[in-house]
């Protein structure tokens, strides 16, 4: 992939708001600035065409598409947490699964910035050994942007305000971008779990769902990032609710201040930051269910990337880590188990989950058998001429195993 960034001077503008940056969950406050007019200030460094060309070359010339996976946060600064479960542990578990999926595909060269064993040594050495270089890189990029602001050529819009990061994290994230540029990475995927400021620490919050962040349209990597982000979004949307946090409702959010996706135009490759479900959501509370969910998030993300590269191979069937599945026991109200998670996924594929009249935010996949599942089981039973009792007994189980069994 090409390195490029030059500024085209010119064009419109109004205000630019300097914010300190950012990688975590967002604050509750919303600020909207004057609408800006999109304009191109940077030469494209990652477009749909350039990414597909790289993939094509990987196939034809034994080249590789280079993917960097960045599990958000670390042991020192673990992001958000809920009842003892830390975001940094979830992001690393998901990152490792995603890494494994890319690794199996010989068209990709994949690296993960952190595993459960700690930070990647090569990246760590780079960041430690290049402190000044990274600072200079930040400074140069910011001042380029500053020039654009001073001359009134760029406008900034905050869609969702993010939590600020420590200077250590900021430097690390810019360091990762600089390193990814120098090493020709085509795609950088940042993994986070959602949360918002103002939630009581041990209490379940009021929002649910995922969001996909991509760089704002002016940036050199915007076009390619947006296209890949949309593919991932479509896969996730097949199973999970879109975040109902104000201004995240579109599901794909263009952002200028997230370092991970290339704030100040610091990333040449495509950059995507995914906030998977909110940390307190039922699907993430129980360890066994959570592990299944994490496998599926990784699968959907991987399939989303593959959909982008090979659109002709998109299969309309809902692929998920939850299916096929073999059910071996009765399920009823109150059961909380991976059995129920797979049941819900099967009901979803049948088109009866969430039940009629309910949204995915009302009735998400949870692994817990509650009123949503009961309604959906009844609908399934009606569909197959079984007695609509709202529980999974031997007959319903036999039907499920027949359609979705291993
Ligand atoms: Zn985070």
XYZ file of C-alpha atoms and ligand atoms in Angstrom:
407
model
C 0.000 0.000 0.000
C 1.051 3.519 -0.672
C 2.217 6.054 1.767
C 0.881 9.368 1.071
C 0.002 12.412 2.638
C 0.220 15.756 1.200
C -2.076 18.524 1.780
C -4.048 20.124 -0.869
C -4.509 23.591 0.278
C -7.814 25.204 -0.422
C -11.419 25.146 0.323
C -13.851 25.892 2.970
C -14.105 25.843 6.607
C -15.185 27.276 9.839
C -14.086 25.979 13.143
C -11.881 23.300 14.392
C -11.981 22.238 17.919
C -8.788 21.056 19.453
C -9.534 18.136 21.588
C -7.218 15.941 23.391
C -7.644 12.671 22.080
C -9.029 9.544 22.777
C -9.581 5.958 22.589
C -12.009 4.877 25.136
C -15.686 5.140 25.740
C -17.513 8.333 25.254
C -18.710 11.028 27.533
C -22.350 11.778 27.839
C -22.147 15.360 26.693
C -22.882 16.052 23.089
C -21.611 19.026 21.239
C -22.558 19.789 17.760
C -20.721 22.284 15.729
C -21.670 24.003 12.593
C -22.059 21.596 9.775
C -18.973 21.423 7.746
C -18.584 20.885 4.114
C -16.669 17.799 3.279
C -13.571 18.458 1.296
C -10.409 16.683 0.484
C -7.268 17.953 2.119
C -5.269 14.783 1.979
C -4.328 12.577 -0.900
C -6.077 9.233 -0.620
C -3.956 6.564 1.003
C -6.556 3.800 1.332
C -9.510 3.529 -1.006
C -11.800 0.639 -1.858
C -9.897 0.199 -5.089
C -6.440 0.293 -3.501
C -7.435 -2.229 -0.834
C -9.002 -4.572 -3.362
C -5.910 -4.237 -5.511
C -3.770 -5.295 -2.561
C -6.033 -8.304 -2.053
C -5.829 -9.120 -5.733
C -2.040 -8.988 -5.574
C -2.088 -11.225 -2.531
C -3.934 -13.795 -4.615
C -1.978 -13.394 -7.824
C 1.509 -12.648 -6.641
C 1.691 -14.355 -3.325
C 1.715 -10.952 -1.664
C -0.114 -10.372 1.623
C -2.796 -8.079 2.919
C -1.340 -6.764 6.153
C -3.736 -6.566 9.066
C -2.959 -5.172 12.489
C -5.305 -5.999 15.354
C -5.219 -3.668 18.344
C -7.098 -4.884 21.417
C -8.052 -1.698 23.252
C -6.385 -0.742 26.538
C -4.023 -2.832 28.665
C -3.342 -3.977 32.206
C -2.302 -0.510 33.355
C -5.228 1.315 31.852
C -7.976 -1.235 31.312
C -10.760 0.966 29.937
C -14.121 0.319 31.466
C -15.234 -2.524 33.701
C -18.375 -4.097 35.080
C -18.614 -6.354 38.119
C -15.003 -7.371 37.948
C -14.866 -7.884 34.194
C -12.351 -5.564 32.608
C -12.641 -4.245 29.087
C -8.931 -4.880 28.442
C -9.427 -8.606 29.089
C -12.389 -8.823 26.727
C -10.624 -6.913 23.959
C -7.601 -9.182 24.151
C -9.742 -12.346 24.091
C -11.594 -11.073 21.034
C -8.371 -9.886 19.414
C -6.752 -13.281 19.838
C -9.721 -15.023 18.220
C -9.732 -12.581 15.348
C -5.987 -12.995 14.956
C -6.508 -16.757 14.738
C -9.102 -16.384 11.974
C -6.877 -14.169 9.815
C -3.923 -16.417 10.454
C -5.693 -19.364 8.882
C -6.051 -17.410 5.649
C -2.799 -17.360 3.705
C -3.744 -14.136 1.907
C -3.238 -12.204 5.131
C -0.281 -11.326 7.246
C -1.675 -10.513 10.645
C -0.189 -9.060 13.764
C -1.773 -8.395 17.138
C -0.468 -5.532 19.273
C -1.253 -7.247 22.583
C -2.087 -10.776 23.712
C -2.943 -12.148 27.136
C 0.822 -12.481 27.598
C 1.318 -8.735 27.176
C 2.254 -6.147 24.557
C 3.896 -7.236 21.344
C 7.650 -6.988 21.891
C 8.512 -5.536 18.507
C 5.927 -2.794 18.820
C 6.913 -2.119 22.410
C 10.553 -1.702 21.462
C 9.569 0.614 18.658
C 7.418 2.779 20.892
C 10.002 2.867 23.693
C 12.883 3.509 21.323
C 11.180 6.197 19.293
C 9.614 8.429 21.892
C 10.935 11.595 20.346
C 10.136 10.459 16.831
C 6.566 9.726 17.800
C 6.222 13.080 19.534
C 7.599 14.824 16.462
C 5.215 12.848 14.248
C 2.295 13.955 16.403
C 3.541 17.540 16.352
C 4.041 17.668 12.610
C 0.627 16.183 11.879
C -1.081 18.457 14.346
C 0.629 21.513 12.977
C -0.319 20.594 9.429
C -3.868 20.416 10.613
C -3.328 23.662 12.521
C -2.300 25.388 9.318
C -5.489 24.221 7.716
C -7.443 25.554 10.631
C -5.664 28.899 10.691
C -6.353 29.369 7.044
C -9.947 28.347 7.611
C -9.765 25.349 5.377
C -11.001 22.593 7.573
C -13.931 22.213 9.839
C -14.420 19.911 12.658
C -17.512 18.258 13.930
C -17.784 16.256 17.090
C -20.415 13.614 16.720
C -19.774 11.674 19.884
C -17.484 12.946 22.584
C -14.950 10.411 23.770
C -13.214 9.897 27.037
C -9.753 11.381 27.098
C -6.705 9.181 27.377
C -3.531 9.474 29.375
C -0.447 10.802 27.616
C 1.050 7.310 27.786
C -1.878 5.852 25.883
C -1.911 8.712 23.406
C 1.745 8.229 22.638
C 1.273 4.498 22.313
C -1.600 4.891 19.875
C 0.233 7.430 17.702
C 3.246 5.140 17.894
C 1.147 2.264 16.585
C -0.080 4.439 13.690
C 3.440 5.554 12.815
C 4.697 1.979 12.999
C 1.778 0.716 10.892
C 2.556 3.388 8.252
C 6.237 2.531 8.172
C 5.466 -1.164 7.849
C 2.811 -0.790 5.176
C -0.216 -2.098 7.079
C -3.344 -2.100 4.948
C -5.917 -2.467 7.671
C -5.876 -1.666 11.381
C -8.721 -2.927 13.557
C -9.145 -1.523 17.062
C -11.267 -3.523 19.466
C -13.258 -1.956 22.296
C -16.339 -2.596 24.335
C -18.925 0.075 24.683
C -19.784 2.156 27.713
C -20.669 5.725 28.521
C -19.845 8.251 31.203
C -22.306 8.696 34.010
C -23.269 5.070 34.523
C -23.149 3.981 38.134
C -20.213 1.665 38.457
C -21.976 -1.548 39.396
C -25.274 -0.790 37.703
C -26.434 -1.890 34.285
C -26.615 1.064 31.920
C -29.436 2.195 29.701
C -27.837 1.798 26.283
C -27.155 -1.292 24.245
C -25.610 -2.315 20.972
C -22.447 -1.898 18.955
C -20.938 0.891 16.881
C -18.304 1.046 14.192
C -16.053 4.093 14.032
C -14.258 5.103 10.850
C -12.188 8.184 9.989
C -13.971 11.337 8.946
C -14.321 11.879 5.209
C -11.461 14.362 4.800
C -8.785 11.950 5.897
C -6.541 10.140 3.479
C -7.677 6.716 4.685
C -11.375 7.610 4.892
C -12.746 5.935 1.783
C -11.236 2.521 2.278
C -11.970 2.556 6.005
C -15.588 3.430 5.441
C -16.060 0.633 2.907
C -14.518 -2.040 5.142
C -16.351 -0.609 8.156
C -19.667 -0.922 6.339
C -19.023 -4.578 5.559
C -18.212 -5.341 9.182
C -21.228 -3.326 10.271
C -23.547 -5.383 8.055
C -22.341 -8.633 9.567
C -22.661 -7.432 13.151
C -26.073 -5.948 12.451
C -27.240 -9.397 11.367
C -27.063 -10.539 14.990
C -26.602 -7.595 17.318
C -28.435 -4.366 18.023
C -26.946 -1.109 16.811
C -26.026 1.215 19.680
C -28.928 3.378 20.777
C -26.639 5.936 22.364
C -27.495 9.415 21.035
C -25.686 10.061 17.754
C -24.458 6.497 17.479
C -27.730 5.337 15.985
C -26.344 5.359 12.471
C -24.100 2.510 13.536
C -21.167 3.744 11.497
C -19.729 6.935 12.856
C -17.177 9.090 11.094
C -14.763 10.505 13.601
C -11.897 12.973 13.471
C -10.468 12.595 16.919
C -10.064 8.881 17.485
C -6.349 8.164 17.208
C -6.956 4.531 16.301
C -8.660 5.423 13.045
C -6.115 8.137 12.247
C -6.719 11.425 14.082
C -4.754 14.301 12.474
C -4.417 12.102 9.431
C -1.862 9.896 11.128
C -2.831 6.552 9.599
C -2.263 5.587 5.971
C -4.030 2.224 5.989
C -7.715 1.714 6.617
C -8.573 2.232 10.283
C -11.633 0.856 12.024
C -12.569 0.969 15.663
C -15.367 -1.262 16.840
C -17.187 -0.793 20.092
C -18.810 -4.169 20.551
C -21.742 -4.488 22.899
C -21.868 -2.470 26.136
C -19.777 -4.035 28.856
C -22.760 -4.574 31.165
C -25.002 -6.282 28.614
C -26.409 -9.682 29.632
C -24.496 -11.529 26.918
C -21.208 -10.484 28.554
C -22.022 -11.146 32.194
C -21.724 -14.926 32.423
C -18.283 -16.294 31.570
C -19.381 -19.262 29.477
C -21.858 -17.227 27.460
C -19.381 -14.364 27.131
C -16.756 -16.682 25.644
C -19.221 -17.796 22.984
C -20.157 -14.192 22.256
C -16.525 -13.185 21.881
C -15.957 -15.995 19.377
C -18.917 -14.797 17.389
C -17.898 -11.121 17.463
C -14.527 -12.193 16.073
C -16.187 -14.327 13.399
C -18.556 -11.540 12.300
C -15.651 -9.097 12.120
C -13.565 -11.473 10.045
C -16.480 -12.296 7.737
C -17.175 -8.583 7.346
C -13.612 -8.000 6.148
C -13.900 -10.972 3.772
C -17.228 -9.646 2.450
C -15.417 -6.458 1.521
C -12.638 -8.250 -0.312
C -14.788 -10.890 -1.950
C -18.309 -9.511 -2.320
C -19.178 -12.233 -4.802
C -18.865 -14.809 -2.056
C -21.329 -13.216 0.339
C -23.798 -15.823 1.441
C -27.106 -14.536 2.699
C -27.285 -17.263 5.344
C -26.582 -15.909 8.773
C -23.236 -17.452 9.644
C -22.579 -17.534 13.364
C -20.391 -19.282 15.886
C -23.584 -20.195 17.773
C -24.764 -22.592 15.068
C -24.886 -25.444 14.283
C -25.509 -26.711 17.771
C -26.713 -29.852 19.493
C -29.264 -29.335 22.255
C -29.421 -32.068 24.867
C -31.684 -30.828 27.598
C -34.900 -28.994 28.267
C -34.810 -25.216 28.336
C -37.241 -22.957 30.105
C -37.634 -19.577 31.768
C -34.681 -18.858 34.013
C -32.122 -21.032 32.189
C -28.871 -19.162 31.556
C -26.495 -21.135 29.409
C -24.796 -21.293 26.001
C -27.661 -23.675 25.056
C -29.980 -20.685 25.264
C -27.631 -18.473 23.278
C -27.650 -20.980 20.423
C -31.399 -21.371 20.797
C -31.816 -17.614 20.414
C -29.559 -17.622 17.354
C -31.635 -20.435 15.809
C -34.824 -18.532 16.562
C -33.253 -15.456 14.991
C -32.516 -17.389 11.837
C -36.119 -18.567 11.860
C -37.188 -14.925 11.885
C -38.967 -15.166 15.238
C -36.323 -13.554 17.442
C -36.654 -10.817 18.511
C -40.371 -11.617 18.738
C -42.856 -9.535 16.755
C -43.169 -6.007 18.090
C -39.769 -5.990 19.777
C -36.491 -4.526 18.603
C -33.080 -6.072 18.867
C -32.280 -3.615 21.640
C -35.419 -4.837 23.497
C -34.592 -8.489 22.936
C -30.896 -8.988 22.187
C -29.065 -12.304 22.273
C -28.423 -12.930 25.952
C -27.996 -16.630 26.661
C -30.693 -16.155 29.293
C -34.168 -17.617 28.833
C -36.592 -14.801 29.637
C -39.846 -13.400 28.233
C -38.298 -12.584 24.819
C -37.147 -16.170 24.355
C -40.423 -17.575 25.596
C -42.385 -15.569 23.024
C -40.010 -16.573 20.263
C -40.144 -20.267 21.219
C -43.937 -20.108 21.038
C -43.724 -18.588 17.564
C -41.280 -21.308 16.522
C -43.604 -23.994 17.889
C -46.559 -22.530 16.032
C -44.526 -22.394 12.842
C -43.811 -26.144 13.072
C -47.187 -27.248 14.403
C -45.907 -28.010 17.847
C -47.835 -27.158 20.963
C -46.911 -23.531 21.759
C -45.874 -24.035 25.362
C -42.993 -21.570 25.320
C -40.461 -24.066 26.644
C -38.048 -26.351 24.901
C -38.996 -29.955 25.639
C -38.130 -33.162 23.729
C -40.280 -32.416 20.641
C -39.110 -28.860 20.129
C -35.564 -29.948 20.816
C -35.810 -32.681 18.205
C -37.023 -30.104 15.689
C -34.201 -27.736 16.572
C -31.618 -30.490 16.315
C -33.035 -31.554 13.002
C -32.671 -28.086 11.487
C -29.672 -26.710 13.363
C -27.990 -29.774 14.835
C -24.399 -30.650 14.139
Zn -12.334 1.121 25.169
